[in-house]
Tab-separated table of C-alpha atoms in Angstrom:
chain	number	residue	atom	x	y	z
F	1	UNK	CA	131.914	-17.494	215.181
F	2	UNK	CA	128.929	-15.371	216.219
F	3	UNK	CA	125.967	-17.577	216.262
F	4	UNK	CA	123.312	-15.057	215.246
F	5	UNK	CA	120.618	-17.477	216.812
F	6	UNK	CA	121.860	-16.652	220.104
F	7	UNK	CA	121.851	-13.106	220.904
F	8	UNK	CA	125.482	-11.686	221.501
F	9	UNK	CA	124.692	-10.563	224.666
F	10	UNK	CA	123.416	-14.007	225.736
F	11	UNK	CA	126.455	-15.517	224.369
F	12	UNK	CA	128.617	-13.387	226.805
F	13	UNK	CA	126.570	-14.354	229.667
F	14	UNK	CA	127.469	-18.363	228.496
F	15	UNK	CA	130.963	-17.638	228.841
F	16	UNK	CA	130.744	-15.920	232.799
F	17	UNK	CA	128.917	-18.711	233.757
F	18	UNK	CA	131.254	-21.085	232.169
F	19	UNK	CA	133.800	-19.151	234.345
F	20	UNK	CA	131.534	-19.494	237.486
F	21	UNK	CA	131.090	-22.915	237.018
F	22	UNK	CA	134.794	-23.686	237.086
F	23	UNK	CA	135.109	-22.061	240.910
F	24	UNK	CA	134.867	-24.010	243.816
F	25	UNK	CA	131.351	-24.188	245.637
F	26	UNK	CA	132.956	-21.586	248.413
F	27	UNK	CA	134.366	-19.286	245.334
F	28	UNK	CA	130.778	-19.244	243.809
F	29	UNK	CA	129.094	-18.460	247.182
F	30	UNK	CA	131.455	-15.556	247.599
F	31	UNK	CA	131.099	-14.167	244.545
F	32	UNK	CA	126.901	-14.304	244.517
F	33	UNK	CA	127.293	-13.038	248.051
F	34	UNK	CA	129.568	-9.861	246.389
F	35	UNK	CA	126.774	-9.379	243.465
F	36	UNK	CA	124.422	-8.795	246.368
F	37	UNK	CA	126.081	-6.358	248.048
F	38	UNK	CA	126.504	-4.442	244.961
F	39	UNK	CA	122.727	-4.251	244.242
F	40	UNK	CA	121.449	-0.746	246.064
F	41	UNK	CA	117.942	-0.541	247.898
F	42	UNK	CA	116.734	1.142	244.166
F	43	UNK	CA	117.583	-2.261	242.756
F	44	UNK	CA	120.162	-0.651	240.681
F	45	UNK	CA	124.112	-1.747	240.724
F	46	UNK	CA	126.450	0.432	242.439
F	47	UNK	CA	129.804	2.511	241.076
F	48	UNK	CA	132.619	2.906	242.564
F	49	UNK	CA	131.522	5.731	244.950
F	50	UNK	CA	128.398	3.730	245.801
F	51	UNK	CA	125.827	5.299	243.763
F	52	UNK	CA	123.558	3.641	241.865
F	53	UNK	CA	124.613	3.530	237.823
F	54	UNK	CA	123.119	2.185	234.940
F	55	UNK	CA	126.343	0.791	233.136
F	56	UNK	CA	127.314	-0.602	236.640
F	57	UNK	CA	123.579	-2.286	236.433
F	58	UNK	CA	124.224	-3.589	233.161
F	59	UNK	CA	127.137	-5.917	234.476
F	60	UNK	CA	125.017	-6.441	237.674
F	61	UNK	CA	122.263	-7.415	235.055
F	62	UNK	CA	124.968	-10.032	233.329
F	63	UNK	CA	126.261	-11.408	236.469
F	64	UNK	CA	123.082	-12.136	237.914
F	65	UNK	CA	122.154	-14.199	234.535
F	66	UNK	CA	125.658	-15.903	234.655
F	67	UNK	CA	125.512	-17.212	238.213
F	68	UNK	CA	121.768	-18.048	237.989
F	69	UNK	CA	121.101	-15.050	240.901
F	70	UNK	CA	117.275	-14.425	240.727
F	71	UNK	CA	117.033	-12.719	243.697
F	72	UNK	CA	118.491	-9.446	241.911
F	73	UNK	CA	115.032	-9.468	239.300
F	74	UNK	CA	112.432	-7.713	241.470
F	75	UNK	CA	115.086	-5.344	242.090
F	76	UNK	CA	116.341	-4.545	238.567
F	77	UNK	CA	112.542	-4.381	237.359
F	78	UNK	CA	111.753	-1.603	239.480
F	79	UNK	CA	115.178	0.293	238.716
F	80	UNK	CA	115.018	-0.058	234.890
F	81	UNK	CA	111.053	1.466	235.187
F	82	UNK	CA	112.365	4.696	237.304
F	83	UNK	CA	115.575	5.071	234.407
F	84	UNK	CA	113.477	4.986	231.105
F	85	UNK	CA	113.383	8.753	231.316
F	86	UNK	CA	116.627	9.581	233.055
F	87	UNK	CA	118.866	8.093	230.083
F	88	UNK	CA	118.435	10.400	227.545
F	89	UNK	CA	121.662	11.897	226.628
F	90	UNK	CA	123.530	8.695	226.883
F	91	UNK	CA	123.478	6.553	223.798
F	92	UNK	CA	125.641	3.666	225.782
F	93	UNK	CA	122.704	4.060	228.712
F	94	UNK	CA	120.176	3.712	226.482
F	95	UNK	CA	121.888	0.821	224.894
F	96	UNK	CA	122.157	-1.318	228.493
F	97	UNK	CA	118.897	-0.091	229.077
F	98	UNK	CA	117.304	-1.809	226.256
F	99	UNK	CA	119.316	-4.900	226.661
F	100	UNK	CA	118.158	-5.023	230.358
F	101	UNK	CA	114.859	-4.155	229.534
F	102	UNK	CA	114.880	-6.788	227.212
F	103	UNK	CA	114.492	-9.908	229.671
F	104	UNK	CA	112.544	-7.984	232.369
F	105	UNK	CA	109.473	-6.279	231.144
F	106	UNK	CA	107.146	-7.882	229.344
F	107	UNK	CA	106.146	-4.383	227.701
F	108	UNK	CA	106.548	-4.216	223.860
F	109	UNK	CA	105.745	-0.771	223.329
F	110	UNK	CA	108.602	0.443	225.450
F	111	UNK	CA	110.744	-1.686	224.180
F	112	UNK	CA	109.974	0.101	220.836
F	113	UNK	CA	110.651	3.004	222.170
F	114	UNK	CA	113.646	2.687	223.684
F	115	UNK	CA	114.900	1.079	220.430
F	116	UNK	CA	113.716	3.986	218.286
F	117	UNK	CA	115.713	5.991	220.991
F	118	UNK	CA	118.732	4.389	220.191
F	119	UNK	CA	118.702	4.651	216.569
F	120	UNK	CA	118.063	8.090	216.664
F	121	UNK	CA	120.694	8.713	219.238
F	122	UNK	CA	122.996	6.702	217.027
F	123	UNK	CA	122.234	8.253	213.440
F	124	UNK	CA	122.367	12.047	214.842
F	125	UNK	CA	126.102	11.450	215.243
F	126	UNK	CA	126.078	13.006	218.963
F	127	UNK	CA	128.141	11.605	221.964
F	128	UNK	CA	132.034	11.833	222.402
F	129	UNK	CA	132.561	8.106	222.766
F	130	UNK	CA	134.444	5.967	220.020
F	131	UNK	CA	132.059	5.777	216.730
F	132	UNK	CA	133.080	1.979	216.769
F	133	UNK	CA	132.377	1.456	220.185
F	134	UNK	CA	129.240	3.453	219.696
F	135	UNK	CA	128.191	0.997	216.715
F	136	UNK	CA	129.460	-2.290	219.070
F	137	UNK	CA	126.605	-1.157	221.761
F	138	UNK	CA	123.910	-0.422	219.179
F	139	UNK	CA	124.774	-3.666	217.702
F	140	UNK	CA	124.158	-5.815	220.744
F	141	UNK	CA	120.934	-3.418	221.484
F	142	UNK	CA	119.590	-4.173	218.055
F	143	UNK	CA	120.820	-7.967	218.190
F	144	UNK	CA	119.472	-8.789	221.446
F	145	UNK	CA	116.036	-7.978	219.749
F	146	UNK	CA	116.650	-10.311	216.867
F	147	UNK	CA	117.883	-6.889	214.467
F	148	UNK	CA	120.964	-8.275	213.045
F	149	UNK	CA	119.703	-9.716	210.004
F	150	UNK	CA	120.531	-9.608	206.514
F	151	UNK	CA	118.764	-6.178	205.904
F	152	UNK	CA	120.134	-4.139	209.180
F	153	UNK	CA	123.552	-5.848	208.238
F	154	UNK	CA	123.588	-3.812	204.335
F	155	UNK	CA	124.082	-0.274	205.957
F	156	UNK	CA	126.452	-1.425	208.552
F	157	UNK	CA	128.701	-3.008	206.188
F	158	UNK	CA	128.936	-0.358	203.798
F	159	UNK	CA	129.784	2.014	206.889
F	160	UNK	CA	133.008	-0.597	208.510
F	161	UNK	CA	134.169	-1.386	204.888
F	162	UNK	CA	136.491	1.205	204.705
F	163	UNK	CA	137.122	1.612	208.147
F	164	UNK	CA	140.903	0.227	209.010
F	165	UNK	CA	141.602	0.036	212.974
F	166	UNK	CA	144.522	2.073	213.823
F	167	UNK	CA	147.239	1.807	215.711
F	168	UNK	CA	146.360	4.712	218.478
F	169	UNK	CA	142.825	3.135	219.477
F	170	UNK	CA	142.529	1.000	222.533
F	171	UNK	CA	142.376	-2.580	222.746
F	172	UNK	CA	138.583	-3.068	223.590
F	173	UNK	CA	137.820	-0.694	220.473
F	174	UNK	CA	140.054	-2.925	218.261
F	175	UNK	CA	138.768	-5.859	219.550
F	176	UNK	CA	134.577	-4.500	219.140
F	177	UNK	CA	135.434	-3.694	215.784
F	178	UNK	CA	137.326	-7.066	215.014
F	179	UNK	CA	133.534	-8.902	216.122
F	180	UNK	CA	131.596	-5.859	214.242
F	181	UNK	CA	133.887	-6.591	210.893
F	182	UNK	CA	133.820	-10.351	211.382
F	183	UNK	CA	129.715	-10.562	212.035
F	184	UNK	CA	129.638	-8.334	209.079
F	185	UNK	CA	131.861	-10.714	206.721
F	186	UNK	CA	134.284	-7.971	206.157
F	187	UNK	CA	138.168	-9.067	206.268
F	188	UNK	CA	139.728	-8.709	209.943
F	189	UNK	CA	143.264	-9.472	209.096
F	190	UNK	CA	144.450	-5.571	210.370
F	191	UNK	CA	142.363	-5.934	213.474
F	192	UNK	CA	143.334	-9.219	214.576
F	193	UNK	CA	147.119	-8.541	213.584
F	194	UNK	CA	146.507	-5.300	215.630
F	195	UNK	CA	144.771	-6.705	218.777
F	196	UNK	CA	147.515	-9.223	219.038
F	197	UNK	CA	150.020	-6.160	219.684
F	198	UNK	CA	148.698	-5.648	222.757
F	199	UNK	CA	149.290	-9.115	224.309
F	200	UNK	CA	152.124	-9.546	226.867
F	201	UNK	CA	153.481	-13.279	226.847
F	202	UNK	CA	153.748	-12.974	230.619
F	203	UNK	CA	150.555	-11.143	231.824
F	204	UNK	CA	147.634	-11.074	229.034
F	205	UNK	CA	146.642	-8.260	227.416
F	206	UNK	CA	147.217	-4.566	227.949
F	207	UNK	CA	144.496	-1.387	226.999
F	208	UNK	CA	147.357	0.005	224.942
F	209	UNK	CA	150.850	-1.298	223.378
F	210	UNK	CA	153.018	0.623	225.591
F	211	UNK	CA	150.759	0.522	228.616
F	212	UNK	CA	152.635	-0.415	231.673
F	213	UNK	CA	150.814	-3.308	233.163
F	214	UNK	CA	147.862	-5.746	231.377
F	215	UNK	CA	144.334	-5.465	232.973
F	216	UNK	CA	141.284	-7.752	233.314
F	217	UNK	CA	138.836	-5.544	230.748
F	218	UNK	CA	141.286	-5.980	227.607
F	219	UNK	CA	142.436	-9.307	228.198
F	220	UNK	CA	138.244	-10.306	228.297
F	221	UNK	CA	137.402	-8.758	225.445
F	222	UNK	CA	140.662	-9.360	223.507
F	223	UNK	CA	139.633	-13.184	224.389
F	224	UNK	CA	135.655	-12.702	223.356
F	225	UNK	CA	136.940	-11.044	220.085
F	226	UNK	CA	139.706	-13.822	219.214
F	227	UNK	CA	136.674	-16.698	220.292
F	228	UNK	CA	134.451	-15.485	218.346
F	229	UNK	CA	136.554	-15.299	215.070
F	230	UNK	CA	137.903	-18.758	215.327
F	231	UNK	CA	141.337	-17.849	216.622
F	232	UNK	CA	143.377	-20.500	218.915
F	233	UNK	CA	143.372	-19.431	221.887
F	234	UNK	CA	146.187	-21.574	223.290
F	235	UNK	CA	148.826	-19.074	222.927
F	236	UNK	CA	147.306	-16.834	224.814
F	237	UNK	CA	145.722	-18.919	227.536
F	238	UNK	CA	148.777	-19.152	229.958
F	239	UNK	CA	149.669	-15.652	230.228
F	240	UNK	CA	145.726	-14.557	230.610
F	241	UNK	CA	144.897	-17.528	232.740
F	242	UNK	CA	147.854	-16.349	234.917
F	243	UNK	CA	146.141	-12.822	235.176
F	244	UNK	CA	142.819	-14.161	235.580
F	245	UNK	CA	143.713	-16.371	238.634
F	246	UNK	CA	145.644	-13.530	240.487
F	247	UNK	CA	143.255	-11.215	240.405
F	248	UNK	CA	140.417	-13.044	242.409
F	249	UNK	CA	140.113	-11.527	245.438
F	250	UNK	CA	136.722	-12.375	247.996
F	251	UNK	CA	134.326	-13.127	245.601
F	252	UNK	CA	135.123	-10.747	242.704
F	253	UNK	CA	137.619	-9.566	240.113
F	254	UNK	CA	140.095	-7.071	240.410
F	255	UNK	CA	141.294	-4.903	237.524
F	256	UNK	CA	144.309	-6.576	237.386
F	257	UNK	CA	146.573	-3.436	236.472
F	258	UNK	CA	147.413	-2.578	240.248
F	259	UNK	CA	143.769	-1.435	241.093
F	260	UNK	CA	142.663	-3.076	244.181
F	261	UNK	CA	139.018	-1.826	244.351
F	262	UNK	CA	136.365	-4.841	243.545
F	263	UNK	CA	133.545	-3.917	241.168
F	264	UNK	CA	130.553	-5.533	239.118
F	265	UNK	CA	131.836	-4.632	235.963
F	266	UNK	CA	135.748	-6.396	236.538
F	267	UNK	CA	134.087	-9.369	238.045
F	268	UNK	CA	132.479	-9.990	235.039
F	269	UNK	CA	135.270	-9.629	233.101
F	270	UNK	CA	137.089	-12.097	235.164
F	271	UNK	CA	134.393	-14.812	235.109
F	272	UNK	CA	134.050	-14.380	231.085
F	273	UNK	CA	138.007	-14.728	230.442
F	274	UNK	CA	137.845	-17.592	232.891
F	275	UNK	CA	135.075	-19.238	231.303
F	276	UNK	CA	136.941	-18.526	227.728
F	277	UNK	CA	140.102	-20.107	229.329
F	278	UNK	CA	138.539	-22.995	230.530
């Protein structure tokens, strides 16, 4: 169950930290080496094209925290300071920035400005990303600052009370809805049933029921949602663990769906899944 005394993003980091601890010493050294290679001279972590990117920096920050890699912190502070005026058009990037800023800056006024910008952007309805995923990221940002409380949950409960996950939604969005509705004290029977429809008994979770392959993103977020709603992971453990073990390569994790490129995002998903299955 979601522990409201510990910020949700910190719970995610703790899952990845457990996964990192489960690796042997040589593999841990390889993971840290990979993380350092992904941080650019600007302090941000690079995307697959090799360019510093706020979303990938978000996962780089998570990985640094999970592996206790403190040498990335100075660069992160420099990067987020430079990015504060560049993320105006992206709600997701604003949320990522707010969470990184939480632990990497002591500037209270700047944090208030960022949180206000997030709320204004969300309430405006702008953006073409699924509304449930937007709320999930906003929830994670507000929760990081201690704003997941009985007052803020009242309007959120009203918003989500009538929302039911649809069969055409991808696994990560259904998982996000499951976490949100559980946190709000709402029934999650429909979401739990739909989430399990993505499960492949041989390979973990798929992004869509009809997808040709499972992947680490879907598997990790599904495991997080199941864990936080007190589901029994024993049934899904063998298949998910197989997927995780087969996709660790040279200090990083692959997507698991045939994509052979390593990056920070999937490495975080891999460590998170491993932590939940250990």
